[in-house]
């Protein structure tokens, strides 16, 4: 393409509409890693956001609702609060990802949503901390999930914006490691602060804002000069739908993640009850054993995740690692059908930690490489996030049905065999992906 002395392609005028496409194409795939301070801030931002986002559903909301409605009614109220919030998480990713991809202005495409989303989350958590109304708590957590996923969708898009393809696995491993560290710190921090209702919500909230602000300050977030024209209703439909015939690799990756997470949440949703019914522990002992198991699992996956990410980038392969990790997790779920001791549970948690670490050391890199539209990265990642969010609502319902089949509501053998089979199907589903090795 020739260029005139005034810098316009083919001598076209500045107001030529076709130049909008040229300007938009300035977001070429990166070829060099960003500065170390960007990488450090990237990791801390993920850690901080998940301290803020996972502290409430793991502990804080239960403590709050126990104080508001009493211990007898708290489980049902918690199910309502978290269930409605899961709906928000389901729809927020694609919508806010789409808006992030189209954001113009001097602050860039991602920065406004990361900072605005984290501040919005903090405000919602403040309302939850001071409110004594269940409807207000439901509404606040719903909005909290919306704004938190606005921040998360923009944040994840910065991987494709800033990181060369050959280093995506290492960065996806860093995302996983810092996410799990955030979850672990959130649980222990809220437990430590449990006597102060304001602190258990606001300390994590402030950490989340700090992490996103620091990352935004060092992020080289290029502004979009011209907002692309809307395609009308078809474009809005694309927020929730990617045609599997046109983009089969994305569809297979989506199905693989969806099935794996169904298996995973069948395990985690009923883990505490399984401890009580199968091993015979009381509630406090079961909670302590689960906490120790999560600690074992987290430490192992943090190590294996980093190793897997580096190996995947080195050998330039994603699919084999994803298949092996999901198949390994399926074996772990299946073993739970035979485990009847605390020691056996810890061994399974260790195995799952290895599998999950390998998975997130390679899978997110694979997903980024099969996204349908390089100009709408955040939107497509938001659609893919449905494969994470939907199982959180579906797995408990599916599991509750399985438990009632033939064993008086305690058929954990069938539950975990089903978990293993579904996860194994998730491993098989990754094999047809062709674009990524």
CSV table of C-alpha atoms in Angstrom, one decimal:
chain,number,residue,atom,x,y,z
A,1,UNK,CA,0.0,0.0,0.0
A,2,UNK,CA,1.4,3.4,-1.0
A,3,UNK,CA,1.5,6.3,1.4
A,4,UNK,CA,1.4,10.0,0.5
A,5,UNK,CA,3.6,12.7,2.1
A,6,UNK,CA,0.8,13.5,4.6
A,7,UNK,CA,0.8,9.9,5.9
A,8,UNK,CA,-2.5,8.9,4.5
A,9,UNK,CA,-2.7,5.4,2.9
A,10,UNK,CA,-3.2,5.6,-0.9
A,11,UNK,CA,-3.7,9.4,-0.8
A,12,UNK,CA,-7.1,9.1,0.9
A,13,UNK,CA,-8.4,12.1,2.9
A,14,UNK,CA,-8.4,12.0,6.7
A,15,UNK,CA,-12.2,11.8,6.8
A,16,UNK,CA,-12.3,8.8,4.5
A,17,UNK,CA,-14.4,6.1,6.5
A,18,UNK,CA,-12.1,3.4,5.3
A,19,UNK,CA,-9.3,4.9,7.4
A,20,UNK,CA,-11.1,3.9,10.5
A,21,UNK,CA,-10.2,0.3,9.7
A,22,UNK,CA,-6.6,1.3,9.2
A,23,UNK,CA,-6.5,3.1,12.6
A,24,UNK,CA,-8.1,0.1,14.3
A,25,UNK,CA,-5.5,-2.3,12.9
A,26,UNK,CA,-2.8,-0.5,14.9
A,27,UNK,CA,-3.4,-3.1,17.6
A,28,UNK,CA,-1.1,-5.5,16.0
A,29,UNK,CA,-0.2,-8.7,18.0
A,30,UNK,CA,2.7,-7.9,20.4
A,31,UNK,CA,6.1,-9.4,19.6
A,32,UNK,CA,8.0,-8.4,22.7
A,33,UNK,CA,7.3,-8.9,26.4
A,34,UNK,CA,6.3,-5.8,28.4
A,35,UNK,CA,8.6,-4.3,31.1
A,36,UNK,CA,9.0,-6.4,34.3
A,37,UNK,CA,7.0,-3.8,36.3
A,38,UNK,CA,4.0,-4.5,34.1
A,39,UNK,CA,4.3,-8.3,34.7
A,40,UNK,CA,4.6,-7.8,38.4
A,41,UNK,CA,1.6,-5.4,38.5
A,42,UNK,CA,-0.3,-7.8,36.3
A,43,UNK,CA,0.2,-10.7,38.8
A,44,UNK,CA,-0.6,-8.6,41.8
A,45,UNK,CA,-3.8,-7.2,40.2
A,46,UNK,CA,-5.2,-10.7,39.7
A,47,UNK,CA,-4.3,-11.6,43.2
A,48,UNK,CA,-5.9,-8.5,44.6
A,49,UNK,CA,-9.1,-8.8,42.6
A,50,UNK,CA,-9.7,-12.3,43.8
A,51,UNK,CA,-9.0,-11.4,47.4
A,52,UNK,CA,-11.9,-9.0,47.0
A,53,UNK,CA,-14.1,-11.1,44.8
A,54,UNK,CA,-13.8,-14.5,46.5
A,55,UNK,CA,-13.7,-13.4,50.2
A,56,UNK,CA,-17.4,-12.7,50.3
A,57,UNK,CA,-18.8,-15.9,48.8
A,58,UNK,CA,-16.4,-18.1,50.7
A,59,UNK,CA,-16.8,-16.7,54.2
A,60,UNK,CA,-18.1,-13.1,54.6
A,61,UNK,CA,-21.6,-13.6,53.2
A,62,UNK,CA,-22.2,-16.6,55.4
A,63,UNK,CA,-21.1,-14.6,58.5
A,64,UNK,CA,-23.2,-11.6,57.5
A,65,UNK,CA,-26.4,-13.7,56.8
A,66,UNK,CA,-25.9,-15.6,60.1
A,67,UNK,CA,-26.0,-12.3,61.9
A,68,UNK,CA,-29.0,-11.0,59.9
A,69,UNK,CA,-31.3,-14.1,59.7
A,70,UNK,CA,-29.8,-16.6,62.2
A,71,UNK,CA,-27.9,-19.8,61.6
A,72,UNK,CA,-31.0,-21.8,60.8
A,73,UNK,CA,-32.0,-19.7,57.8
A,74,UNK,CA,-28.5,-18.6,56.7
A,75,UNK,CA,-27.9,-21.5,54.3
A,76,UNK,CA,-31.0,-20.9,52.3
A,77,UNK,CA,-30.5,-17.1,52.2
A,78,UNK,CA,-26.8,-17.6,51.1
A,79,UNK,CA,-28.0,-19.9,48.3
A,80,UNK,CA,-30.4,-17.1,47.1
A,81,UNK,CA,-27.7,-14.4,47.3
A,82,UNK,CA,-25.0,-16.4,45.6
A,83,UNK,CA,-27.4,-17.8,43.0
A,84,UNK,CA,-28.6,-14.4,41.9
A,85,UNK,CA,-25.0,-13.2,41.8
A,86,UNK,CA,-24.0,-16.1,39.6
A,87,UNK,CA,-26.6,-14.9,37.0
A,88,UNK,CA,-24.9,-11.6,36.9
A,89,UNK,CA,-21.5,-13.2,36.4
A,90,UNK,CA,-22.9,-15.2,33.6
A,91,UNK,CA,-24.0,-12.2,31.5
A,92,UNK,CA,-21.5,-9.5,32.6
A,93,UNK,CA,-18.4,-10.9,30.9
A,94,UNK,CA,-19.6,-10.7,27.3
A,95,UNK,CA,-21.3,-7.4,27.7
A,96,UNK,CA,-18.5,-5.5,29.4
A,97,UNK,CA,-15.9,-7.2,27.3
A,98,UNK,CA,-17.7,-5.9,24.2
A,99,UNK,CA,-17.9,-2.4,25.7
A,100,UNK,CA,-14.2,-2.5,26.6
A,101,UNK,CA,-13.2,-3.5,23.1
A,102,UNK,CA,-15.1,-0.4,21.8
A,103,UNK,CA,-14.0,2.1,24.4
A,104,UNK,CA,-12.4,5.3,23.1
A,105,UNK,CA,-10.7,8.1,25.0
A,106,UNK,CA,-7.2,8.9,26.3
A,107,UNK,CA,-7.4,6.4,29.2
A,108,UNK,CA,-7.3,3.4,26.8
A,109,UNK,CA,-9.7,0.5,26.3
A,110,UNK,CA,-9.0,-1.6,29.4
A,111,UNK,CA,-8.0,0.9,32.1
A,112,UNK,CA,-11.4,2.6,32.7
A,113,UNK,CA,-13.1,-0.7,33.2
A,114,UNK,CA,-10.4,-2.2,35.5
A,115,UNK,CA,-10.4,0.8,37.8
A,116,UNK,CA,-14.1,1.5,37.6
A,117,UNK,CA,-15.0,-2.2,38.1
A,118,UNK,CA,-12.8,-2.6,41.2
A,119,UNK,CA,-14.1,0.7,42.7
A,120,UNK,CA,-17.7,-0.4,42.0
A,121,UNK,CA,-17.0,-3.7,43.7
A,122,UNK,CA,-15.7,-1.9,46.8
A,123,UNK,CA,-18.8,0.3,47.0
A,124,UNK,CA,-21.1,-2.8,46.7
A,125,UNK,CA,-19.1,-4.6,49.5
A,126,UNK,CA,-19.5,-1.5,51.7
A,127,UNK,CA,-23.3,-1.6,51.2
A,128,UNK,CA,-23.3,-5.3,52.1
A,129,UNK,CA,-21.2,-4.6,55.2
A,130,UNK,CA,-23.6,-2.0,56.7
A,131,UNK,CA,-26.9,-3.4,55.5
A,132,UNK,CA,-29.2,-5.7,57.5
A,133,UNK,CA,-31.7,-6.4,54.7
A,134,UNK,CA,-31.6,-9.6,52.7
A,135,UNK,CA,-33.1,-8.0,49.6
A,136,UNK,CA,-30.4,-5.3,49.8
A,137,UNK,CA,-27.7,-7.9,50.2
A,138,UNK,CA,-29.0,-9.8,47.1
A,139,UNK,CA,-29.1,-6.6,45.0
A,140,UNK,CA,-25.7,-5.5,46.2
A,141,UNK,CA,-24.0,-8.9,45.4
A,142,UNK,CA,-25.7,-8.9,42.0
A,143,UNK,CA,-24.3,-5.5,41.1
A,144,UNK,CA,-20.9,-6.5,42.7
A,145,UNK,CA,-20.7,-9.5,40.3
A,146,UNK,CA,-21.5,-7.2,37.4
A,147,UNK,CA,-18.8,-4.6,38.1
A,148,UNK,CA,-16.2,-7.2,39.2
A,149,UNK,CA,-16.6,-9.1,35.9
A,150,UNK,CA,-16.3,-5.7,34.1
A,151,UNK,CA,-12.9,-5.4,35.6
A,152,UNK,CA,-12.0,-9.0,35.1
A,153,UNK,CA,-13.0,-9.1,31.4
A,154,UNK,CA,-10.9,-6.1,30.6
A,155,UNK,CA,-8.0,-7.4,32.7
A,156,UNK,CA,-7.8,-10.8,31.0
A,157,UNK,CA,-7.9,-9.1,27.6
A,158,UNK,CA,-4.6,-7.4,28.4
A,159,UNK,CA,-2.9,-10.8,28.0
A,160,UNK,CA,-3.7,-10.8,24.3
A,161,UNK,CA,-3.0,-7.0,24.1
A,162,UNK,CA,0.4,-7.1,25.7
A,163,UNK,CA,1.9,-10.6,25.6
A,164,UNK,CA,3.4,-12.4,22.6
A,165,UNK,CA,1.6,-15.6,21.6
A,166,UNK,CA,4.7,-17.7,22.4
A,167,UNK,CA,4.5,-16.6,26.1
A,168,UNK,CA,0.7,-16.9,26.6
A,169,UNK,CA,1.0,-20.2,28.6
A,170,UNK,CA,3.5,-18.7,31.1
A,171,UNK,CA,1.1,-15.7,31.6
A,172,UNK,CA,-2.0,-17.9,32.0
A,173,UNK,CA,-0.1,-19.9,34.6
A,174,UNK,CA,0.7,-16.7,36.4
A,175,UNK,CA,-3.0,-15.8,36.3
A,176,UNK,CA,-3.9,-19.1,37.8
A,177,UNK,CA,-1.2,-19.0,40.5
A,178,UNK,CA,-2.1,-15.5,41.7
A,179,UNK,CA,-5.8,-16.3,41.5
A,180,UNK,CA,-5.4,-19.3,43.8
A,181,UNK,CA,-3.2,-17.3,46.1
A,182,UNK,CA,-5.9,-14.6,46.3
A,183,UNK,CA,-8.6,-17.2,47.2
A,184,UNK,CA,-6.4,-18.7,49.9
A,185,UNK,CA,-5.5,-15.3,51.4
A,186,UNK,CA,-9.1,-14.2,51.2
A,187,UNK,CA,-10.3,-17.2,53.3
A,188,UNK,CA,-7.6,-16.8,56.0
A,189,UNK,CA,-8.0,-13.0,56.0
A,190,UNK,CA,-11.7,-13.1,56.5
A,191,UNK,CA,-11.4,-15.8,59.2
A,192,UNK,CA,-8.8,-13.6,61.0
A,193,UNK,CA,-11.1,-10.5,60.8
A,194,UNK,CA,-14.4,-12.4,61.5
A,195,UNK,CA,-15.1,-10.3,64.6
A,196,UNK,CA,-15.4,-7.0,62.6
A,197,UNK,CA,-18.2,-7.0,60.1
A,198,UNK,CA,-17.0,-3.9,58.3
A,199,UNK,CA,-13.4,-5.2,58.0
A,200,UNK,CA,-14.3,-8.6,56.5
A,201,UNK,CA,-15.8,-6.9,53.6
A,202,UNK,CA,-13.7,-3.7,53.2
A,203,UNK,CA,-10.2,-5.0,53.8
A,204,UNK,CA,-10.5,-7.3,50.8
A,205,UNK,CA,-12.3,-4.6,48.8
A,206,UNK,CA,-9.5,-2.1,49.4
A,207,UNK,CA,-6.9,-4.6,48.3
A,208,UNK,CA,-8.8,-5.2,45.1
A,209,UNK,CA,-8.8,-1.5,44.3
A,210,UNK,CA,-5.1,-1.1,45.0
A,211,UNK,CA,-4.2,-4.0,42.8
A,212,UNK,CA,-6.2,-2.8,39.8
A,213,UNK,CA,-5.1,0.9,40.2
A,214,UNK,CA,-1.4,-0.1,40.4
A,215,UNK,CA,-1.7,-2.2,37.2
A,216,UNK,CA,-3.6,0.5,35.4
A,217,UNK,CA,-0.8,3.0,36.2
A,218,UNK,CA,1.9,1.0,34.5
A,219,UNK,CA,-0.2,-0.6,31.8
A,220,UNK,CA,0.7,0.7,28.2
A,221,UNK,CA,-3.0,0.6,27.2
A,222,UNK,CA,-3.3,2.1,23.7
A,223,UNK,CA,-6.4,4.2,23.1
A,224,UNK,CA,-8.8,3.3,20.4
A,225,UNK,CA,-9.0,6.3,18.1
A,226,UNK,CA,-12.3,5.6,16.4
A,227,UNK,CA,-15.1,3.5,17.7
A,228,UNK,CA,-16.0,0.8,15.1
A,229,UNK,CA,-19.5,1.1,13.6
A,230,UNK,CA,-22.2,-1.1,15.1
A,231,UNK,CA,-23.7,-3.9,13.1
A,232,UNK,CA,-27.0,-3.6,14.8
A,233,UNK,CA,-28.9,-6.6,16.3
A,234,UNK,CA,-26.5,-9.1,14.8
A,235,UNK,CA,-23.7,-7.6,16.8
A,236,UNK,CA,-25.6,-7.7,20.1
A,237,UNK,CA,-26.5,-11.4,19.4
A,238,UNK,CA,-22.8,-12.1,19.0
A,239,UNK,CA,-22.4,-11.1,22.7
A,240,UNK,CA,-23.8,-14.4,23.7
A,241,UNK,CA,-23.3,-16.6,20.6
A,242,UNK,CA,-20.3,-17.7,18.6
A,243,UNK,CA,-21.3,-19.9,15.6
A,244,UNK,CA,-19.7,-23.3,16.2
A,245,UNK,CA,-19.7,-24.0,12.4
A,246,UNK,CA,-17.7,-20.9,11.7
A,247,UNK,CA,-15.4,-21.2,14.7
A,248,UNK,CA,-15.2,-24.9,15.6
A,249,UNK,CA,-12.0,-24.7,17.6
A,250,UNK,CA,-13.5,-22.1,19.9
A,251,UNK,CA,-16.6,-24.3,20.3
A,252,UNK,CA,-14.6,-27.4,21.2
A,253,UNK,CA,-12.5,-25.4,23.7
A,254,UNK,CA,-15.7,-24.0,25.2
A,255,UNK,CA,-17.2,-27.4,25.5
A,256,UNK,CA,-14.1,-28.9,27.1
A,257,UNK,CA,-13.9,-26.1,29.7
A,258,UNK,CA,-17.7,-26.4,30.4
A,259,UNK,CA,-17.6,-30.2,31.0
A,260,UNK,CA,-14.4,-30.0,33.1
A,261,UNK,CA,-16.0,-27.3,35.3
A,262,UNK,CA,-19.2,-29.3,35.7
A,263,UNK,CA,-17.0,-32.2,37.1
A,264,UNK,CA,-15.0,-29.8,39.3
A,265,UNK,CA,-18.1,-28.1,40.8
A,266,UNK,CA,-19.8,-31.5,41.4
A,267,UNK,CA,-16.8,-32.1,43.6
A,268,UNK,CA,-16.4,-28.8,45.4
A,269,UNK,CA,-20.2,-28.1,45.9
A,270,UNK,CA,-20.6,-31.3,48.0
A,271,UNK,CA,-17.2,-31.7,49.5
A,272,UNK,CA,-18.1,-30.6,53.0
A,273,UNK,CA,-21.3,-32.7,53.1
A,274,UNK,CA,-19.3,-35.7,51.8
A,275,UNK,CA,-16.8,-35.3,54.7
A,276,UNK,CA,-19.7,-35.4,57.2
A,277,UNK,CA,-21.7,-38.3,55.6
A,278,UNK,CA,-18.9,-40.5,54.2
A,279,UNK,CA,-16.1,-40.0,56.7
A,280,UNK,CA,-18.3,-39.2,59.7
A,281,UNK,CA,-16.8,-35.8,60.8
A,282,UNK,CA,-18.7,-33.1,62.6
A,283,UNK,CA,-19.1,-29.7,60.9
A,284,UNK,CA,-16.1,-28.0,62.5
A,285,UNK,CA,-13.8,-30.9,61.9
A,286,UNK,CA,-15.0,-31.3,58.3
A,287,UNK,CA,-14.4,-27.5,57.7
A,288,UNK,CA,-10.9,-27.8,59.1
A,289,UNK,CA,-10.1,-30.8,56.9
A,290,UNK,CA,-11.4,-29.1,53.8
A,291,UNK,CA,-9.3,-26.0,54.6
A,292,UNK,CA,-6.2,-28.2,54.9
A,293,UNK,CA,-7.1,-29.9,51.7
A,294,UNK,CA,-7.5,-26.6,49.9
A,295,UNK,CA,-4.1,-25.5,51.2
A,296,UNK,CA,-2.4,-28.7,49.9
A,297,UNK,CA,-4.2,-28.3,46.6
A,298,UNK,CA,-3.3,-24.6,46.2
A,299,UNK,CA,0.4,-25.0,47.1
A,300,UNK,CA,0.8,-27.9,44.6
A,301,UNK,CA,-1.1,-26.2,41.8
A,302,UNK,CA,0.9,-23.0,42.2
A,303,UNK,CA,4.1,-24.9,41.6
A,304,UNK,CA,2.9,-27.2,38.8
A,305,UNK,CA,1.1,-24.3,37.1
A,306,UNK,CA,4.3,-22.3,36.7
A,307,UNK,CA,6.2,-25.3,35.5
A,308,UNK,CA,3.4,-26.3,33.0
A,309,UNK,CA,3.2,-22.8,31.6
A,310,UNK,CA,7.0,-22.6,31.0
A,311,UNK,CA,7.0,-26.1,29.5
A,312,UNK,CA,4.0,-25.3,27.2
A,313,UNK,CA,5.7,-22.2,25.9
A,314,UNK,CA,9.0,-24.1,25.4
A,315,UNK,CA,7.6,-27.0,23.5
A,316,UNK,CA,4.9,-24.8,21.8
A,317,UNK,CA,2.2,-27.3,22.6
A,318,UNK,CA,-1.1,-26.8,24.5
A,319,UNK,CA,-3.5,-29.6,23.7
A,320,UNK,CA,-1.5,-32.5,25.2
A,321,UNK,CA,-1.1,-30.7,28.5
A,322,UNK,CA,-4.8,-29.7,28.6
A,323,UNK,CA,-5.9,-33.3,27.9
A,324,UNK,CA,-3.5,-34.8,30.4
A,325,UNK,CA,-4.5,-32.4,33.1
A,326,UNK,CA,-8.3,-32.9,32.7
A,327,UNK,CA,-7.9,-36.6,32.5
A,328,UNK,CA,-5.8,-36.6,35.7
A,329,UNK,CA,-8.6,-34.6,37.4
A,330,UNK,CA,-11.2,-37.1,36.2
A,331,UNK,CA,-9.2,-39.8,37.9
A,332,UNK,CA,-9.1,-37.8,41.1
A,333,UNK,CA,-12.8,-37.3,41.0
A,334,UNK,CA,-13.4,-41.0,40.4
A,335,UNK,CA,-11.1,-42.0,43.3
A,336,UNK,CA,-13.4,-40.0,45.7
A,337,UNK,CA,-16.0,-42.8,45.2
A,338,UNK,CA,-13.7,-45.2,47.0
A,339,UNK,CA,-12.0,-42.9,49.6
A,340,UNK,CA,-13.2,-43.2,53.2
A,341,UNK,CA,-10.4,-41.5,55.2
A,342,UNK,CA,-9.0,-38.0,55.7
A,343,UNK,CA,-5.6,-39.2,54.5
A,344,UNK,CA,-7.1,-40.5,51.3
A,345,UNK,CA,-8.9,-37.1,50.8
A,346,UNK,CA,-5.6,-35.3,51.1
A,347,UNK,CA,-4.0,-37.5,48.5
A,348,UNK,CA,-6.8,-36.8,46.1
A,349,UNK,CA,-6.5,-33.1,46.7
A,350,UNK,CA,-2.8,-33.4,45.9
A,351,UNK,CA,-3.6,-35.2,42.6
A,352,UNK,CA,-6.2,-32.6,41.7
A,353,UNK,CA,-3.7,-29.8,42.5
A,354,UNK,CA,-1.3,-31.3,40.0
A,355,UNK,CA,-4.0,-31.7,37.4
A,356,UNK,CA,-5.5,-28.2,37.9
A,357,UNK,CA,-2.1,-26.5,37.9
A,358,UNK,CA,-1.2,-28.1,34.5
A,359,UNK,CA,-4.6,-27.2,33.2
A,360,UNK,CA,-4.3,-23.5,33.8
A,361,UNK,CA,-0.7,-23.5,32.8
A,362,UNK,CA,-1.8,-24.3,29.2
A,363,UNK,CA,-5.6,-23.9,28.7
A,364,UNK,CA,-6.0,-20.1,28.8
A,365,UNK,CA,-3.1,-19.8,26.3
A,366,UNK,CA,-5.0,-22.3,24.1
A,367,UNK,CA,-8.2,-20.3,24.4
A,368,UNK,CA,-6.6,-17.0,23.5
A,369,UNK,CA,-5.2,-18.6,20.3
A,370,UNK,CA,-8.7,-19.8,19.2
A,371,UNK,CA,-10.7,-16.6,19.9
A,372,UNK,CA,-12.9,-15.8,16.8
A,373,UNK,CA,-12.2,-12.1,16.5
A,374,UNK,CA,-8.9,-10.4,17.2
A,375,UNK,CA,-10.6,-7.0,17.3
A,376,UNK,CA,-13.0,-8.1,20.1
A,377,UNK,CA,-10.8,-10.0,22.4
A,378,UNK,CA,-12.5,-9.0,25.7
A,379,UNK,CA,-16.0,-9.8,24.3
A,380,UNK,CA,-15.0,-13.2,23.2
A,381,UNK,CA,-13.2,-14.0,26.5
A,382,UNK,CA,-16.4,-12.9,28.2
A,383,UNK,CA,-18.4,-15.4,26.1
A,384,UNK,CA,-15.9,-18.0,27.0
A,385,UNK,CA,-16.3,-17.1,30.7
A,386,UNK,CA,-19.8,-18.6,30.5
A,387,UNK,CA,-18.1,-22.0,30.4
A,388,UNK,CA,-16.8,-21.1,33.9
A,389,UNK,CA,-19.9,-19.4,35.3
A,390,UNK,CA,-22.7,-21.7,34.1
A,391,UNK,CA,-21.4,-24.9,35.8
A,392,UNK,CA,-21.4,-23.0,39.2
A,393,UNK,CA,-25.2,-22.9,38.9
A,394,UNK,CA,-25.8,-26.2,37.1
A,395,UNK,CA,-23.5,-28.5,38.9
A,396,UNK,CA,-25.2,-28.2,42.4
A,397,UNK,CA,-28.6,-28.9,40.8
A,398,UNK,CA,-27.3,-31.9,38.8
A,399,UNK,CA,-25.4,-33.2,41.9
A,400,UNK,CA,-28.5,-32.9,44.2
A,401,UNK,CA,-30.4,-35.1,41.8
A,402,UNK,CA,-27.6,-37.7,41.6
A,403,UNK,CA,-27.4,-37.9,45.4
A,404,UNK,CA,-31.0,-38.9,45.7
A,405,UNK,CA,-30.8,-41.9,43.3
A,406,UNK,CA,-30.9,-45.2,45.2
A,407,UNK,CA,-29.1,-44.1,48.4
A,408,UNK,CA,-31.4,-42.0,50.5
A,409,UNK,CA,-29.8,-38.7,49.5
A,410,UNK,CA,-26.2,-39.8,50.1
A,411,UNK,CA,-25.2,-41.5,46.9
A,412,UNK,CA,-21.7,-40.0,46.8
A,413,UNK,CA,-20.4,-43.0,44.8
A,414,UNK,CA,-22.7,-42.1,41.9
A,415,UNK,CA,-21.9,-38.4,42.3
A,416,UNK,CA,-18.2,-38.7,41.9
A,417,UNK,CA,-18.3,-41.4,39.2
A,418,UNK,CA,-20.5,-38.9,37.2
A,419,UNK,CA,-18.0,-36.2,38.0
A,420,UNK,CA,-15.2,-38.3,36.7
A,421,UNK,CA,-17.1,-39.3,33.5
A,422,UNK,CA,-18.1,-35.7,32.7
A,423,UNK,CA,-14.6,-34.4,33.2
A,424,UNK,CA,-13.2,-37.2,31.0
A,425,UNK,CA,-15.5,-36.1,28.3
A,426,UNK,CA,-14.1,-32.6,28.7
A,427,UNK,CA,-10.6,-34.0,28.1
A,428,UNK,CA,-11.8,-35.8,24.9
A,429,UNK,CA,-13.5,-32.6,23.7
A,430,UNK,CA,-10.2,-30.7,23.4
A,431,UNK,CA,-8.8,-33.2,20.9
A,432,UNK,CA,-10.7,-31.9,17.8
A,433,UNK,CA,-9.1,-28.5,18.1
A,434,UNK,CA,-7.0,-28.0,15.0
A,435,UNK,CA,-5.6,-24.5,15.1
A,436,UNK,CA,-3.5,-25.1,18.2
A,437,UNK,CA,-1.2,-28.0,18.7
